[in-house]
Amino acid sequence: LLMPPNSQAQQQQQAINKRDRELSSEEKKYLLAAERGDISTIKYYLDEAPNQEKFNINAVDPLGRSALYIAIEYENIEMIELLLSYNVEIGEAL
């Protein structure tokens, strides 16, 4: 797959911008729930995300990890499947 020369640089810059943005308290709780393996809390946030103004299901923590990345890191297959069923961005988790 060939990409234009700047597309990879643009993707990296977008990742940096996402990581540098201040997380809302709900996003922090969502990512913490991913780290703890709390499926019911993750499902709640995924269901409520469209109704919340300052909540992004693709938010990343200060280490650049999304909920999907965290679920993969902790080998939580059930959470990985749940997050993918809600079409979260795959990003660097691939």
Coordinates of N, CA and C in Angstrom, one line a residue:
L1 N 0.9 -1.2 0.0 CA 0.0 0.0 0.0 C 0.9 1.2 0.0
L2 N 0.7 2.1 -1.0 CA 1.5 3.3 -1.1 C 0.8 4.5 -0.6
M3 N 1.4 5.2 0.2 CA 0.8 6.4 0.8 C 1.6 7.7 0.3
P4 N 0.9 8.8 0.1 CA 1.6 10.0 -0.2 C 2.6 10.3 0.9
P5 N 3.7 10.9 0.5 CA 4.8 11.1 1.5 C 4.4 11.8 2.8
N6 N 3.5 12.7 2.7 CA 3.1 13.5 3.9 C 2.0 12.8 4.8
S7 N 1.4 11.7 4.2 CA 0.3 11.2 5.0 C 0.7 10.5 6.3
Q8 N 1.9 9.9 6.3 CA 2.4 9.3 7.5 C 2.8 10.4 8.5
A9 N 3.4 11.4 8.1 CA 3.8 12.5 8.9 C 2.5 13.2 9.5
Q10 N 1.5 13.3 8.6 CA 0.2 13.9 9.1 C -0.4 13.0 10.2
Q11 N -0.4 11.7 10.0 CA -1.0 10.8 10.9 C -0.3 10.9 12.3
Q12 N 1.1 11.0 12.2 CA 1.8 11.1 13.4 C 1.5 12.4 14.2
Q13 N 1.3 13.5 13.4 CA 1.0 14.8 14.0 C -0.4 14.8 14.6
Q14 N -1.3 14.1 14.0 CA -2.7 13.9 14.5 C -2.6 13.2 15.8
A15 N -1.8 12.1 15.9 CA -1.7 11.3 17.1 C -1.1 12.2 18.2
I16 N -0.1 13.0 17.9 CA 0.5 13.9 18.9 C -0.6 14.9 19.4
N17 N -1.4 15.5 18.5 CA -2.4 16.4 18.9 C -3.4 15.8 19.8
K18 N -3.8 14.5 19.5 CA -4.8 13.8 20.3 C -4.2 13.6 21.7
R19 N -3.0 13.2 21.8 CA -2.3 12.9 23.1 C -2.1 14.2 23.9
D20 N -1.9 15.3 23.3 CA -1.6 16.5 24.0 C -2.9 17.2 24.5
R21 N -4.0 16.9 23.9 CA -5.3 17.5 24.3 C -5.7 17.0 25.7
E22 N -6.1 17.9 26.5 CA -6.5 17.6 27.9 C -7.7 16.7 27.9
L23 N -7.7 15.6 28.6 CA -8.8 14.6 28.7 C -9.9 15.2 29.6
S24 N -11.1 14.9 29.2 CA -12.2 15.3 30.1 C -12.2 14.3 31.2
S25 N -12.9 14.6 32.3 CA -13.0 13.6 33.4 C -13.6 12.3 33.0
E26 N -14.6 12.4 32.1 CA -15.3 11.2 31.6 C -14.3 10.3 30.7
E27 N -13.5 11.0 30.0 CA -12.5 10.2 29.2 C -11.5 9.6 30.0
K28 N -11.1 10.2 31.1 CA -10.1 9.6 32.1 C -10.8 8.4 32.7
K29 N -12.0 8.5 33.1 CA -12.7 7.3 33.7 C -12.9 6.2 32.7
Y30 N -13.2 6.5 31.5 CA -13.3 5.5 30.4 C -12.0 4.8 30.2
L31 N -10.9 5.5 30.1 CA -9.6 4.9 29.9 C -9.2 4.1 31.1
L32 N -9.5 4.5 32.3 CA -9.2 3.8 33.5 C -10.0 2.5 33.5
A33 N -11.3 2.6 33.1 CA -12.1 1.4 33.0 C -11.5 0.4 32.0
A34 N -11.0 0.8 31.0 CA -10.3 -0.1 30.0 C -9.1 -0.7 30.6
E35 N -8.4 0.0 31.4 CA -7.2 -0.5 32.1 C -7.6 -1.6 33.1
R36 N -8.7 -1.3 33.8 CA -9.1 -2.2 34.8 C -9.9 -3.4 34.3
G37 N -10.3 -3.4 33.0 CA -11.0 -4.5 32.4 C -12.5 -4.4 32.7
D38 N -13.0 -3.2 33.0 CA -14.4 -3.0 33.5 C -15.3 -2.9 32.2
I39 N -15.8 -4.1 31.8 CA -16.6 -4.1 30.5 C -17.9 -3.3 30.6
S40 N -18.6 -3.4 31.8 CA -19.9 -2.7 31.9 C -19.7 -1.2 31.9
T41 N -18.6 -0.7 32.4 CA -18.4 0.8 32.4 C -18.0 1.2 31.0
I42 N -17.2 0.4 30.3 CA -16.8 0.7 28.9 C -18.1 0.7 28.0
K43 N -19.0 -0.3 28.2 CA -20.2 -0.3 27.4 C -21.1 0.9 27.7
Y44 N -21.2 1.3 29.0 CA -21.9 2.5 29.3 C -21.4 3.7 28.5
Y45 N -20.1 3.9 28.6 CA -19.5 5.1 27.9 C -19.7 5.0 26.4
L46 N -19.6 3.8 25.8 CA -19.8 3.6 24.4 C -21.2 3.9 24.0
D47 N -22.1 3.5 24.8 CA -23.6 3.8 24.5 C -23.9 5.2 24.7
E48 N -23.3 5.9 25.7 CA -23.6 7.3 26.0 C -22.8 8.3 25.2
A49 N -21.7 7.9 24.5 CA -20.8 8.8 23.8 C -21.5 9.8 22.9
P50 N -22.5 9.3 22.1 CA -23.2 10.3 21.2 C -23.9 11.4 21.9
N51 N -24.3 11.1 23.2 CA -25.0 12.1 24.0 C -24.2 13.1 24.8
Q52 N -22.9 12.8 24.8 CA -22.0 13.6 25.6 C -21.1 14.5 24.7
E53 N -21.1 15.8 25.0 CA -20.4 16.8 24.2 C -18.9 16.6 24.3
K54 N -18.3 16.4 25.5 CA -16.9 16.4 25.7 C -16.3 15.0 25.9
F55 N -16.8 14.1 25.1 CA -16.3 12.7 25.3 C -16.0 12.1 23.9
N56 N -14.8 11.6 23.8 CA -14.4 11.0 22.5 C -14.0 9.5 22.8
I57 N -14.7 8.6 22.2 CA -14.4 7.1 22.4 C -13.0 6.8 21.9
N58 N -12.4 7.7 21.1 CA -11.0 7.4 20.6 C -9.9 8.2 21.4
A59 N -10.3 8.7 22.5 CA -9.4 9.5 23.3 C -8.1 8.7 23.7
V60 N -7.0 9.3 23.9 CA -5.8 8.6 24.2 C -5.2 9.2 25.5
D61 N -4.6 8.3 26.3 CA -4.0 8.8 27.6 C -2.7 9.5 27.3
P62 N -2.0 10.0 28.3 CA -0.8 10.7 28.1 C 0.3 9.9 27.5
L63 N 0.2 8.5 27.6 CA 1.1 7.6 26.9 C 0.8 7.3 25.5
G64 N -0.3 7.9 25.0 CA -0.8 7.7 23.6 C -1.6 6.4 23.4
R65 N -2.1 5.9 24.5 CA -2.9 4.6 24.4 C -4.4 4.9 24.4
S66 N -5.0 4.3 23.4 CA -6.5 4.4 23.3 C -7.0 3.2 24.2
A67 N -8.4 3.2 24.4 CA -9.0 2.1 25.1 C -8.7 0.8 24.4
L68 N -8.7 0.8 23.1 CA -8.5 -0.4 22.3 C -7.0 -0.9 22.5
Y69 N -6.1 0.0 22.5 CA -4.7 -0.3 22.7 C -4.5 -0.9 24.1
I70 N -5.2 -0.3 25.1 CA -5.1 -0.8 26.4 C -5.6 -2.2 26.5
A71 N -6.8 -2.4 25.9 CA -7.4 -3.8 25.9 C -6.5 -4.8 25.3
I72 N -5.8 -4.4 24.2 CA -4.9 -5.3 23.5 C -3.7 -5.6 24.5
E73 N -3.2 -4.5 25.1 CA -2.0 -4.7 26.0 C -2.3 -5.6 27.1
Y74 N -3.6 -5.6 27.6 CA -4.0 -6.5 28.7 C -4.6 -7.8 28.2
E75 N -4.6 -8.0 26.9 CA -5.1 -9.2 26.3 C -6.5 -9.5 26.7
N76 N -7.4 -8.5 26.8 CA -8.8 -8.6 27.2 C -9.6 -8.7 25.9
I77 N -9.8 -10.0 25.4 CA -10.4 -10.3 24.2 C -11.9 -9.7 24.2
E78 N -12.6 -9.9 25.3 CA -14.0 -9.5 25.3 C -14.1 -8.0 25.1
M79 N -13.2 -7.2 25.7 CA -13.2 -5.8 25.6 C -12.8 -5.4 24.2
I80 N -11.8 -6.0 23.6 CA -11.4 -5.8 22.2 C -12.5 -5.9 21.3
E81 N -13.3 -7.0 21.4 CA -14.4 -7.3 20.6 C -15.5 -6.2 20.8
L82 N -15.7 -5.8 22.0 CA -16.7 -4.8 22.3 C -16.3 -3.4 21.6
L83 N -15.1 -3.0 21.9 CA -14.6 -1.7 21.3 C -14.7 -1.8 19.8
L84 N -14.3 -2.9 19.2 CA -14.4 -3.0 17.7 C -15.8 -3.0 17.2
S85 N -16.7 -3.5 18.0 CA -18.1 -3.5 17.5 C -18.7 -2.1 17.5
Y86 N -18.1 -1.2 18.3 CA -18.5 0.2 18.3 C -17.7 1.1 17.3
N87 N -16.9 0.4 16.5 CA -16.1 1.1 15.5 C -15.1 2.1 16.0
V88 N -14.5 1.8 17.1 CA -13.4 2.7 17.5 C -12.3 2.8 16.5
E89 N -11.6 3.8 16.5 CA -10.4 3.9 15.5 C -9.4 2.9 16.0
I90 N -8.8 2.2 15.0 CA -7.8 1.2 15.3 C -6.5 1.9 15.5
G91 N -6.1 2.8 14.7 CA -4.9 3.6 14.9 C -3.7 2.8 15.1
E92 N -2.9 3.1 16.1 CA -1.6 2.4 16.4 C -1.9 1.1 17.1
A93 N -3.1 0.8 17.5 CA -3.4 -0.5 18.2 C -3.2 -1.7 17.2
L94 N -3.2 -1.4 15.9 CA -3.0 -2.5 15.0 C -1.7 -3.1 15.1

